Amino acid sequence: DCKVIASEITNDPPDGGVVMNNAMTSADAGSSDRLQPLVDAIKARRDGFRCCFDLYARKHPGAQGRITWQLKLKPDGTFEEASIVRDKSDVTAPQIESCMAELAKSITWARSPSGKETVLTYPFDFKRRNY
């Protein structure tokens, strides 16, 4: 189960890490203030997303390529939907899409500092593995 793989990964910040300043108001918050925590959450669970691709690739030898993935979140960070952007992806298998969406549902996403819905498009580039 790819959600189990993602939850087993720990990404505790190192001692003496970067100090984050959350002193700005939501009116001052730019897109990077919203998107960076989301990108960080995806990167922290990359092995889980990779698992979704690997499950497909085991039955489809030679599968590899870009998957452009779109995530929609409500203002409070609640998962709304996730899908593969088909016209910008080399691999568009429904089983990868549903696995990645299930994984995304299991993640606690940051709320929007501006109180708006968020749409994030994220590129994954999966290389073939030898099994």
C-alpha positions as a Markdown table, in Angstrom:
| # | Residue | x | y | z |
|---|---|---|---|---|
| 1 | Asp | 0.0 | 0.0 | 0.0 |
| 2 | Cys | 1.6 | 3.3 | -1.1 |
| 3 | Lys | 0.0 | 5.3 | 1.7 |
| 4 | Val | 1.9 | 3.0 | 4.2 |
| 5 | Ile | 5.1 | 3.7 | 2.4 |
| 6 | Ala | 4.5 | 7.5 | 2.5 |
| 7 | Ser | 3.6 | 7.4 | 6.2 |
| 8 | Glu | 6.8 | 5.5 | 7.1 |
| 9 | Ile | 9.0 | 8.2 | 5.8 |
| 10 | Thr | 10.2 | 10.7 | 8.4 |
| 11 | Asn | 11.5 | 14.0 | 7.3 |
| 12 | Asp | 12.3 | 15.7 | 10.6 |
| 13 | Pro | 14.1 | 19.0 | 10.1 |
| 14 | Pro | 17.7 | 18.9 | 11.1 |
| 15 | Asp | 18.8 | 20.8 | 14.2 |
| 16 | Gly | 19.6 | 24.4 | 13.4 |
| 17 | Gly | 17.3 | 24.4 | 10.3 |
| 18 | Val | 15.8 | 27.3 | 8.5 |
| 19 | Val | 13.7 | 29.7 | 10.6 |
| 20 | Met | 10.4 | 30.4 | 9.0 |
| 21 | Asn | 8.8 | 33.8 | 9.4 |
| 22 | Asn | 5.0 | 33.6 | 9.5 |
| 23 | Ala | 4.6 | 37.2 | 10.6 |
| 24 | Met | 3.0 | 38.4 | 7.3 |
| 25 | Thr | -0.7 | 38.9 | 7.1 |
| 26 | Ser | -2.9 | 36.8 | 4.7 |
| 27 | Ala | -3.3 | 39.9 | 2.6 |
| 28 | Asp | 0.5 | 40.0 | 2.0 |
| 29 | Ala | 0.8 | 36.3 | 1.3 |
| 30 | Gly | 2.1 | 35.6 | -2.1 |
| 31 | Ser | 1.7 | 32.4 | -4.2 |
| 32 | Ser | 5.0 | 31.1 | -3.0 |
| 33 | Asp | 3.9 | 31.3 | 0.6 |
| 34 | Arg | 1.0 | 28.9 | -0.3 |
| 35 | Leu | 2.8 | 26.7 | -2.8 |
| 36 | Gln | 6.1 | 26.0 | -1.0 |
| 37 | Pro | 4.6 | 24.0 | 1.9 |
| 38 | Leu | 2.5 | 22.0 | -0.6 |
| 39 | Val | 5.6 | 21.2 | -2.7 |
| 40 | Asp | 7.5 | 20.3 | 0.5 |
| 41 | Ala | 4.7 | 17.9 | 1.5 |
| 42 | Ile | 4.8 | 16.2 | -2.0 |
| 43 | Lys | 8.6 | 15.9 | -1.8 |
| 44 | Ala | 8.4 | 14.4 | 1.7 |
| 45 | Arg | 6.1 | 11.7 | 0.3 |
| 46 | Arg | 7.8 | 11.2 | -3.0 |
| 47 | Asp | 8.4 | 7.5 | -2.3 |
| 48 | Gly | 4.7 | 7.0 | -1.9 |
| 49 | Phe | 4.0 | 8.7 | -5.2 |
| 50 | Arg | 6.8 | 6.6 | -6.8 |
| 51 | Cys | 5.1 | 3.5 | -5.4 |
| 52 | Cys | 2.0 | 4.3 | -7.4 |
| 53 | Phe | 4.0 | 4.5 | -10.5 |
| 54 | Asp | 6.0 | 1.3 | -9.7 |
| 55 | Leu | 2.8 | -0.7 | -9.2 |
| 56 | Tyr | 1.8 | 0.2 | -12.7 |
| 57 | Ala | 5.3 | -0.3 | -14.2 |
| 58 | Arg | 5.6 | -3.9 | -12.9 |
| 59 | Lys | 2.8 | -4.8 | -15.2 |
| 60 | His | 3.9 | -2.5 | -18.0 |
| 61 | Pro | 7.7 | -3.1 | -18.6 |
| 62 | Gly | 9.5 | -0.1 | -20.0 |
| 63 | Ala | 7.0 | 2.4 | -18.6 |
| 64 | Gln | 8.6 | 5.7 | -17.8 |
| 65 | Gly | 8.1 | 9.4 | -18.3 |
| 66 | Arg | 6.6 | 12.6 | -17.0 |
| 67 | Ile | 3.3 | 12.8 | -15.1 |
| 68 | Thr | 2.0 | 16.3 | -14.7 |
| 69 | Trp | -0.3 | 16.1 | -11.7 |
| 70 | Gln | -2.8 | 18.6 | -10.5 |
| 71 | Leu | -4.0 | 19.0 | -7.0 |
| 72 | Lys | -7.0 | 21.0 | -5.8 |
| 73 | Leu | -7.4 | 22.0 | -2.2 |
| 74 | Lys | -10.1 | 23.9 | -0.3 |
| 75 | Pro | -9.1 | 27.1 | 1.5 |
| 76 | Asp | -8.7 | 25.1 | 4.8 |
| 77 | Gly | -6.3 | 22.7 | 3.1 |
| 78 | Thr | -8.9 | 19.9 | 2.7 |
| 79 | Phe | -8.3 | 17.7 | -0.3 |
| 80 | Glu | -10.8 | 18.4 | -3.1 |
| 81 | Glu | -9.4 | 16.4 | -6.1 |
| 82 | Ala | -6.3 | 15.3 | -7.9 |
| 83 | Ser | -5.8 | 14.2 | -11.5 |
| 84 | Ile | -3.2 | 13.7 | -14.2 |
| 85 | Val | -3.0 | 16.5 | -16.7 |
| 86 | Arg | -3.3 | 14.2 | -19.7 |
| 87 | Asp | -2.1 | 16.6 | -22.4 |
| 88 | Lys | 1.1 | 17.3 | -20.5 |
| 89 | Ser | 1.9 | 13.8 | -19.4 |
| 90 | Asp | 3.6 | 10.8 | -21.0 |
| 91 | Val | 1.9 | 8.3 | -18.8 |
| 92 | Thr | -1.8 | 8.7 | -18.0 |
| 93 | Ala | -2.8 | 5.4 | -16.5 |
| 94 | Pro | -6.0 | 5.5 | -14.4 |
| 95 | Gln | -4.5 | 3.2 | -11.8 |
| 96 | Ile | -1.6 | 5.6 | -11.2 |
| 97 | Glu | -4.0 | 8.5 | -11.0 |
| 98 | Ser | -6.3 | 6.9 | -8.5 |
| 99 | Cys | -3.4 | 5.7 | -6.4 |
| 100 | Met | -1.9 | 9.2 | -6.3 |
| 101 | Ala | -5.3 | 10.7 | -5.5 |
| 102 | Glu | -5.7 | 8.3 | -2.6 |
| 103 | Leu | -2.3 | 9.1 | -1.3 |
| 104 | Ala | -3.0 | 12.9 | -1.6 |
| 105 | Lys | -6.3 | 12.4 | 0.4 |
| 106 | Ser | -4.2 | 10.9 | 3.3 |
| 107 | Ile | -1.9 | 14.0 | 3.6 |
| 108 | Thr | -2.7 | 16.8 | 6.0 |
| 109 | Trp | -2.3 | 19.9 | 3.7 |
| 110 | Ala | -1.5 | 23.4 | 4.9 |
| 111 | Arg | -4.4 | 25.9 | 4.9 |
| 112 | Ser | -4.3 | 28.8 | 2.4 |
| 113 | Pro | -3.0 | 32.0 | 4.0 |
| 114 | Ser | -5.2 | 34.0 | 1.6 |
| 115 | Gly | -8.3 | 31.9 | 2.3 |
| 116 | Lys | -8.6 | 30.8 | -1.3 |
| 117 | Glu | -8.9 | 27.5 | -3.1 |
| 118 | Thr | -5.5 | 26.3 | -4.3 |
| 119 | Val | -4.7 | 24.5 | -7.6 |
| 120 | Leu | -1.1 | 23.2 | -7.7 |
| 121 | Thr | 0.4 | 21.6 | -10.8 |
| 122 | Tyr | 3.4 | 19.4 | -10.0 |
| 123 | Pro | 5.6 | 17.5 | -12.5 |
| 124 | Phe | 6.9 | 14.0 | -11.6 |
| 125 | Asp | 9.5 | 12.5 | -13.9 |
| 126 | Phe | 9.6 | 8.7 | -13.4 |
| 127 | Lys | 12.5 | 6.7 | -14.7 |
| 128 | Arg | 12.3 | 3.0 | -15.4 |
| 129 | Arg | 13.5 | 0.7 | -12.7 |
| 130 | Asn | 14.8 | -2.8 | -13.3 |
| 131 | Tyr | 12.8 | -5.3 | -11.3 |
